[in-house]
Short mmCIF file of C-alpha atoms in Angstrom, two decimals:
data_model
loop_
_atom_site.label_atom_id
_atom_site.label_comp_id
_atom_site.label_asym_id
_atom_site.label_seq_id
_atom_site.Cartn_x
_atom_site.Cartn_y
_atom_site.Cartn_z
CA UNK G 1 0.00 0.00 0.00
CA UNK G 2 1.41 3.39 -1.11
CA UNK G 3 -0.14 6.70 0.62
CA UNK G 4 0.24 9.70 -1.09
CA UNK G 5 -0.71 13.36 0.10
CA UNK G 6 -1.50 15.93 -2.89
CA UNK G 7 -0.47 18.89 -1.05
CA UNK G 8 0.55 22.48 -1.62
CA UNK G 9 0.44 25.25 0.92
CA UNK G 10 -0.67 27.79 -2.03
CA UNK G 11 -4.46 27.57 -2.89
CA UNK G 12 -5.37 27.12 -7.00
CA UNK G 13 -2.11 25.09 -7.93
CA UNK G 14 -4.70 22.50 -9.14
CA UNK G 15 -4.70 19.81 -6.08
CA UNK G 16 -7.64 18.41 -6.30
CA UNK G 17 -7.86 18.02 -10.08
CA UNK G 18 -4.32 16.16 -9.60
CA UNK G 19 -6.02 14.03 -7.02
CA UNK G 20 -8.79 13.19 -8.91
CA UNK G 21 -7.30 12.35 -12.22
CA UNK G 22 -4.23 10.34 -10.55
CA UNK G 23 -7.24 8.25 -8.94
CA UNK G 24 -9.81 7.53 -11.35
CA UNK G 25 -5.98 6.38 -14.16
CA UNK G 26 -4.74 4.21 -11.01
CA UNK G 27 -8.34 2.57 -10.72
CA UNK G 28 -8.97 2.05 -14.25
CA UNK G 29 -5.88 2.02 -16.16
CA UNK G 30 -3.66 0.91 -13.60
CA UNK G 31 -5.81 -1.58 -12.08
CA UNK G 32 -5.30 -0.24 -8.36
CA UNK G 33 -7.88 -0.45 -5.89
CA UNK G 34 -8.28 3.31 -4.62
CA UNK G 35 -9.07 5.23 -1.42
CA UNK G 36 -9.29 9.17 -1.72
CA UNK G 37 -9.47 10.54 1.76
CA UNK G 38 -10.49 14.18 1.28
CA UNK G 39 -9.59 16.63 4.09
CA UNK G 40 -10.38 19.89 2.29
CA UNK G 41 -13.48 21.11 3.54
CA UNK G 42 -14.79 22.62 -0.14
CA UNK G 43 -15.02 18.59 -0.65
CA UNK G 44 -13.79 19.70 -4.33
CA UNK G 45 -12.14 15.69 -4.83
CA UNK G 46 -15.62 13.98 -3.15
CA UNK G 47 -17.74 16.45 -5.48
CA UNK G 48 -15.92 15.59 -8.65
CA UNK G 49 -16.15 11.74 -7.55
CA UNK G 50 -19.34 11.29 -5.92
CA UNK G 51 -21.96 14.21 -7.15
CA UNK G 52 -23.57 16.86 -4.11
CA UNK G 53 -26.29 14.22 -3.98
CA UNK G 54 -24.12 11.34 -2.69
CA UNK G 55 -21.89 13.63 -0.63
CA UNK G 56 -25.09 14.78 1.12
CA UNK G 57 -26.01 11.15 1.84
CA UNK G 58 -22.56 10.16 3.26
CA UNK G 59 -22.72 13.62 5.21
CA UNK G 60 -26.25 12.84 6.56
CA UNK G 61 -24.98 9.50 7.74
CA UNK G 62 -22.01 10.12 9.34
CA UNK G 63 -19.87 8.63 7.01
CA UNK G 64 -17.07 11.28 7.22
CA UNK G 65 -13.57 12.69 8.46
CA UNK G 66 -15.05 14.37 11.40
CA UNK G 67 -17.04 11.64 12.86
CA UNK G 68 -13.77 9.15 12.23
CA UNK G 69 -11.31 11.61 13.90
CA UNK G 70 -13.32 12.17 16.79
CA UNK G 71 -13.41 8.76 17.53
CA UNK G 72 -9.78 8.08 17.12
CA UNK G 73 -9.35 11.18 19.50
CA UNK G 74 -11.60 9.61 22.02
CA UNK G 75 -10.89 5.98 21.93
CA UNK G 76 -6.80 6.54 21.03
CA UNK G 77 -7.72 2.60 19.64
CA UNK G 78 -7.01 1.38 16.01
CA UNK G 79 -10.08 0.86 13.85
CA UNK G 80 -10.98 -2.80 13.35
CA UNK G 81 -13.71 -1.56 10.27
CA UNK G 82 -13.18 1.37 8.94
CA UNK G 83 -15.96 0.80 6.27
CA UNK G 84 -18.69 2.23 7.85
CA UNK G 85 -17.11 5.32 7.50
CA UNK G 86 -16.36 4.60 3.69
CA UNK G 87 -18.85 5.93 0.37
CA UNK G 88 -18.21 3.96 -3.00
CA UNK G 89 -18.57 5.74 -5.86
CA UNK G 90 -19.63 2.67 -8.31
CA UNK G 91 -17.72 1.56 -11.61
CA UNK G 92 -18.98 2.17 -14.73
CA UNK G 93 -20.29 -0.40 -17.49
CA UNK G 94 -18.79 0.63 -20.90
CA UNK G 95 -16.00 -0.37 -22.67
CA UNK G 96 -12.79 1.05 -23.34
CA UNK G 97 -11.19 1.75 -20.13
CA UNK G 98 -14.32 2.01 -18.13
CA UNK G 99 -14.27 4.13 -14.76
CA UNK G 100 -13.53 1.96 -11.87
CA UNK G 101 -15.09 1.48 -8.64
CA UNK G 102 -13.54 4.12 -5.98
CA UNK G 103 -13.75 4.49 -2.28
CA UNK G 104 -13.70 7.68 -0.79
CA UNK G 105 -13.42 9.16 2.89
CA UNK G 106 -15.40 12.77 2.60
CA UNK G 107 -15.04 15.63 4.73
CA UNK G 108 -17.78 17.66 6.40
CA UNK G 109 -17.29 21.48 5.78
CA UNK G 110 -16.79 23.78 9.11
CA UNK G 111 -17.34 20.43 11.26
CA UNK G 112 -14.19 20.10 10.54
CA UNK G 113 -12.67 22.82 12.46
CA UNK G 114 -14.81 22.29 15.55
CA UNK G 115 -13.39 19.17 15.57
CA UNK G 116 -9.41 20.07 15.20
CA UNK G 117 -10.36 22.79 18.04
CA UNK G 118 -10.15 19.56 20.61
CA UNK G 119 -6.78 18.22 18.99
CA UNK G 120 -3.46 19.31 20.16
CA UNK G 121 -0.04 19.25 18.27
CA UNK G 122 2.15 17.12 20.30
CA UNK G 123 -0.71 15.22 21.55
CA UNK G 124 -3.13 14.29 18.26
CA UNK G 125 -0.48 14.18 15.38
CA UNK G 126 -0.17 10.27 15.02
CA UNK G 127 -3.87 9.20 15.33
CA UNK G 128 -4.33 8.48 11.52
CA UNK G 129 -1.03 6.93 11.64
CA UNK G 130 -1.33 4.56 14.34
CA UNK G 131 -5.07 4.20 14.31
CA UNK G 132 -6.57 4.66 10.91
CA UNK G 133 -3.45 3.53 8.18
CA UNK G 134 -3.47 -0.07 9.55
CA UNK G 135 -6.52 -0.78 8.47
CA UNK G 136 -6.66 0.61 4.88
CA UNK G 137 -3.74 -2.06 3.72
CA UNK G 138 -6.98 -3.75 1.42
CA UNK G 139 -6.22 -0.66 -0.79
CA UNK G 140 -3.01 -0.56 -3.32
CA UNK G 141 -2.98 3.29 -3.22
CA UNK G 142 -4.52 5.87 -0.62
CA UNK G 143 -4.33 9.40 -1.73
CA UNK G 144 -4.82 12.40 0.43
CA UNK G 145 -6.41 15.40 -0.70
CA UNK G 146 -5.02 18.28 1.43
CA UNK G 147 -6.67 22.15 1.58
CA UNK G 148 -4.26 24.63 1.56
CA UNK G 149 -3.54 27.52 4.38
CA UNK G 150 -2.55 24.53 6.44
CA UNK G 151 -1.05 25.49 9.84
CA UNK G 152 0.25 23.12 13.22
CA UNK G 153 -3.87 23.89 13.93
CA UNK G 154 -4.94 22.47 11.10
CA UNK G 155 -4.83 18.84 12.72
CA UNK G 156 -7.08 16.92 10.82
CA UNK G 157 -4.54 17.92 7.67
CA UNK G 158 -1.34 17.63 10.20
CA UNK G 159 -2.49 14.22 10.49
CA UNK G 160 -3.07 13.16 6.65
CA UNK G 161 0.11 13.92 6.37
CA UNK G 162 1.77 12.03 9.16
CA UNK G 163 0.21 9.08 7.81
CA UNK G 164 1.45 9.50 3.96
CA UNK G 165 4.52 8.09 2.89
CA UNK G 166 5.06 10.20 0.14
CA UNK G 167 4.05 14.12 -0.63
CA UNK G 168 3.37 14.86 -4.70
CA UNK G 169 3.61 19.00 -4.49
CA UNK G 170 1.18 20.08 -7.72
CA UNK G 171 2.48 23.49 -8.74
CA UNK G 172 1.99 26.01 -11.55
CA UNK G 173 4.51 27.98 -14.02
CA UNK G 174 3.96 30.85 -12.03
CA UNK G 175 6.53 32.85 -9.54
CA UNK G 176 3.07 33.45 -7.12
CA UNK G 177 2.97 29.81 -7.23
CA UNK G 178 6.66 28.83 -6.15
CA UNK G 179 6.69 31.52 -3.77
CA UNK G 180 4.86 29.39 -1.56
CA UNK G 181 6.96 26.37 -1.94
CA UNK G 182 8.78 27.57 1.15
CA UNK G 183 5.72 26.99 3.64
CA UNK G 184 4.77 23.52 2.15
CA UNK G 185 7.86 22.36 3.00
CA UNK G 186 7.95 23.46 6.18
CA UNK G 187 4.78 21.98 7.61
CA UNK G 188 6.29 18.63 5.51
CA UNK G 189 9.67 19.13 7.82
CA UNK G 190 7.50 19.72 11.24
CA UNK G 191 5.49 16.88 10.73
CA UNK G 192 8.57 14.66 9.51
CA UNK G 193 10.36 15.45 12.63
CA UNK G 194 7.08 14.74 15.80
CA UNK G 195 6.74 11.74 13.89
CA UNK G 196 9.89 9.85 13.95
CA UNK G 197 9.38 7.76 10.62
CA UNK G 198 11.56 9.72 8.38
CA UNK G 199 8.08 9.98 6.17
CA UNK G 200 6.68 11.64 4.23
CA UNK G 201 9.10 11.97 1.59
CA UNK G 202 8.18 14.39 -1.16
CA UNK G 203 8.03 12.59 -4.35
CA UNK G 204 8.49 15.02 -6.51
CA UNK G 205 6.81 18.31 -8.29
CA UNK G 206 4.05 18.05 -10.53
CA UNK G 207 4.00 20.47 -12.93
CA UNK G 208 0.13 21.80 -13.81
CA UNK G 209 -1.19 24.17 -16.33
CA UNK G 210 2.40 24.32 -17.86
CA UNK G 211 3.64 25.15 -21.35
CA UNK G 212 7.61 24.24 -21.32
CA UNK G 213 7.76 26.42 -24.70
CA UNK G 214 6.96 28.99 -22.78
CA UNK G 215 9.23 31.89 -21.76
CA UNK G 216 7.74 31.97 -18.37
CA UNK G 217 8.93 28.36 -17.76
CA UNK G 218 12.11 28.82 -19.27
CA UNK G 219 12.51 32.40 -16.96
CA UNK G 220 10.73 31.25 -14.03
CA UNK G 221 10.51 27.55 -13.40
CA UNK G 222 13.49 26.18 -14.64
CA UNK G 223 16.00 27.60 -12.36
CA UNK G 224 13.65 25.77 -9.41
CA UNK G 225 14.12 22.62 -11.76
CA UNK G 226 17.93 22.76 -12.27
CA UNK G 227 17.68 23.09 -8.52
CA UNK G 228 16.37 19.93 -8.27
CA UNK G 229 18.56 18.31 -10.56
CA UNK G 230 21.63 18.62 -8.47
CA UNK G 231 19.87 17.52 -5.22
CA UNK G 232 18.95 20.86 -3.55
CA UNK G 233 15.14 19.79 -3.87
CA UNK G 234 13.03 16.79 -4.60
CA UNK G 235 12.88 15.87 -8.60
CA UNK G 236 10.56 17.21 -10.79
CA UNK G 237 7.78 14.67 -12.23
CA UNK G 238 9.13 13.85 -15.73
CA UNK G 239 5.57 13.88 -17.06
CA UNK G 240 3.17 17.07 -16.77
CA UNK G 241 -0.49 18.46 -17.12
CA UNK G 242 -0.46 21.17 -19.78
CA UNK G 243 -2.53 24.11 -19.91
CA UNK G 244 -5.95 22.26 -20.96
CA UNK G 245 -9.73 22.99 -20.32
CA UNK G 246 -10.32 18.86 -20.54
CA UNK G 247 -8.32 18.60 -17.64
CA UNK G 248 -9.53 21.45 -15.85
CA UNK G 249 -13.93 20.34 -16.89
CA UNK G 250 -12.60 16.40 -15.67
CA UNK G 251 -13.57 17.24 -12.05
CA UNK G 252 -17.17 18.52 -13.27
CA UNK G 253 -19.51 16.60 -11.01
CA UNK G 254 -22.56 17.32 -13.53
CA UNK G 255 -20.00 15.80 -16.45
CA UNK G 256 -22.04 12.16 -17.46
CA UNK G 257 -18.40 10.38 -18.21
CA UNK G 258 -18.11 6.32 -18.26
CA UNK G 259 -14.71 5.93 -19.62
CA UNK G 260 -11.48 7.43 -19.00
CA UNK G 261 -11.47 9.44 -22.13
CA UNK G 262 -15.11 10.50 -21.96
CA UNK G 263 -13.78 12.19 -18.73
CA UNK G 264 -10.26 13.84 -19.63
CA UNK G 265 -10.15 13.97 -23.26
CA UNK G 266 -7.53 15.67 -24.94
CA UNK G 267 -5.78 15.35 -21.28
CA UNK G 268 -6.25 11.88 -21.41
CA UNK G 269 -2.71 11.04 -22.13
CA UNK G 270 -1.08 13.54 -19.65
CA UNK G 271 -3.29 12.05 -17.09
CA UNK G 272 -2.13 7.91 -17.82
CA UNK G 273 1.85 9.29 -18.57
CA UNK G 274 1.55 11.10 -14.45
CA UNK G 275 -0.37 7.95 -12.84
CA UNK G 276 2.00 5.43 -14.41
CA UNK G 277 5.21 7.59 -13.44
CA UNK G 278 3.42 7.73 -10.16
CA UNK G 279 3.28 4.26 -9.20
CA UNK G 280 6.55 3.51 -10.61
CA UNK G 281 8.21 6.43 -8.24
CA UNK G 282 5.87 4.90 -5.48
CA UNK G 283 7.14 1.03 -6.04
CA UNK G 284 10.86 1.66 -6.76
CA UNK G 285 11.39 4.49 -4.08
CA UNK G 286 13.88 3.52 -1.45
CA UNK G 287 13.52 5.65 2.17
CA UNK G 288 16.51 7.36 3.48
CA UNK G 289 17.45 9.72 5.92
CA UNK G 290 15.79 13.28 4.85
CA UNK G 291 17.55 16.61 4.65
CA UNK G 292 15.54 20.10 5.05
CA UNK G 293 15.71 22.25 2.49
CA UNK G 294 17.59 24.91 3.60
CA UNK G 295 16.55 28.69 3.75
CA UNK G 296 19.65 29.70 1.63
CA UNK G 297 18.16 27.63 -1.29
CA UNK G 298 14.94 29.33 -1.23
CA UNK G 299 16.93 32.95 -1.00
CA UNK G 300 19.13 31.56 -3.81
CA UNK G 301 15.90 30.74 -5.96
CA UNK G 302 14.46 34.25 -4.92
CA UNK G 303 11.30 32.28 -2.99
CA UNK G 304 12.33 33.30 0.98
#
């Protein structure tokens, strides 16, 4: 089982569309069985996924990230079935790569904060580690939607993250966009360091929205990329999602897709080239002993 957070500190690098893509080409091209645990409270991944009119059900029901954390902080016990707390969004019959079944874990909008308002940071940081990871090894890949504007409050997030073992960072070809690339890794280093595991480690960058032609890539992103060439950052995903609207409409909840390229189409190919590089980073990836990025390198990239 691989866990995965999708997780920038910057809002609008594209998260969730990452997220949702990299699931549905895992499920059905990949042949993974998937678990999206959502922990943004716009629900953007669980919308895309499931529709309002499931997400309402699963919300009405208690099948969410609130009700599960507040057990975990009550009980401090692993979960023996964490189904219950589970929504499948059903496969598709069609052929030609046909969506796949998916489970999800939703959130439940400003519940969620009342919620991290009882959790401490020192005290609450492992419980999805210890308590809710063991019993999601059924799944092949577990990916973690995070919000952004994540702080050491934000402990429902603080804990997504102390469960992944690996961080994908989707950014744009912007300098507003890197400029944040200092925080994210920050709150990655904090939570590395309370938990003692040496995880996450951050896969890589994935590159969204981004035309290498471009003179803004070749003025803006590439010195970031050369960076991480010679080891002062994490690599760059070899594949990328280009500037395209079939990417951007694939999260459209109201969008009747059965197949993979019903759903992305002209992206469709971006989409399989980053799920397949993703599982092969996931499978071949050997843990070591992780340095912080320093504050000099940011300076030196012009992002401190």
């Amino acid at each position: 089982m691989h866990v995965v957070a999708i997780y920038n500190n910057k809002g609008g690098e594209g998260k969730s569309t990452v997220t949702v893509g990299l699931a549905e080409f895992l499920a059905a091209n990949r042949g993974k069985k998937v678990l999206v645990i959502d922990l943004d409270a716009q629900a953007s991944s669980s919308c895309a996924l499931l529709g309002h009119k499931s997400l309402n059900a699963a919300i009405d029901e208690g099948r969410t990230v609130v009700e599960l954390a507040a057990y975990l902080r009550r009980s401090r016990r692993p979960i023996v079935e964490c189904s219950k707390y589970l929504t499948w969004r059903a496969g598709a019959e069609a052929r030609g790569a046909a969506l796949e079944e998916i489970a999800l874990l939703v959130p439940d909008g400003d519940r969620m904060f009342d919620v991290e308002d009882s959790m401490r940071w020192g005290q609450h940081n492992h419980l999805f580690l210890e308590h809710l990871k063991p019993a999601l090894t059924e799944f092949d890949f577990v990916l973690i939607d995070l919000p952004s504007n994540v702080t050491k409050a934000s402990m429902i997030s603080v804990n997504g993250l102390a469960m992944a073992d690996f961080v994908v960072v989707p950014t744009r070809s912007t300098h507003i966009s890197l400029n944040g690339l200092p925080r994210t890794f920050s709150l990655i280093d904090q939570v590395r360091d309370v938990s003692g595991t040496g995880r996450p480690a951050v896969l890589g960058f994935l590159l969204n929205a981004t035309n290498k032609t471009h003179q803004q890539y070749r003025s803006i992103v590439k010195p970031v990329v050369e960076a991480s060439t010679d080891g002062s950052l994490p690599p760059f995903f070899k594949n990328h999602w280009t500037p395209s609207p079939a990417l951007e409409a694939a999260t459209d909840e109201d969008r009747d897709a059965r197949t993979l390229k019903e759903r992305f189409g002209a992206g469709y190919d971006r989409a399989r080239l980053v799920a397949r590089e993703l599982e092969t980073a996931c499978d071949k990836f050997e843990f070591q002993p992780v340095k912080p990025v320093s504050r000099s390198i940011w300076e030196r990239l012009g992002l401190a």
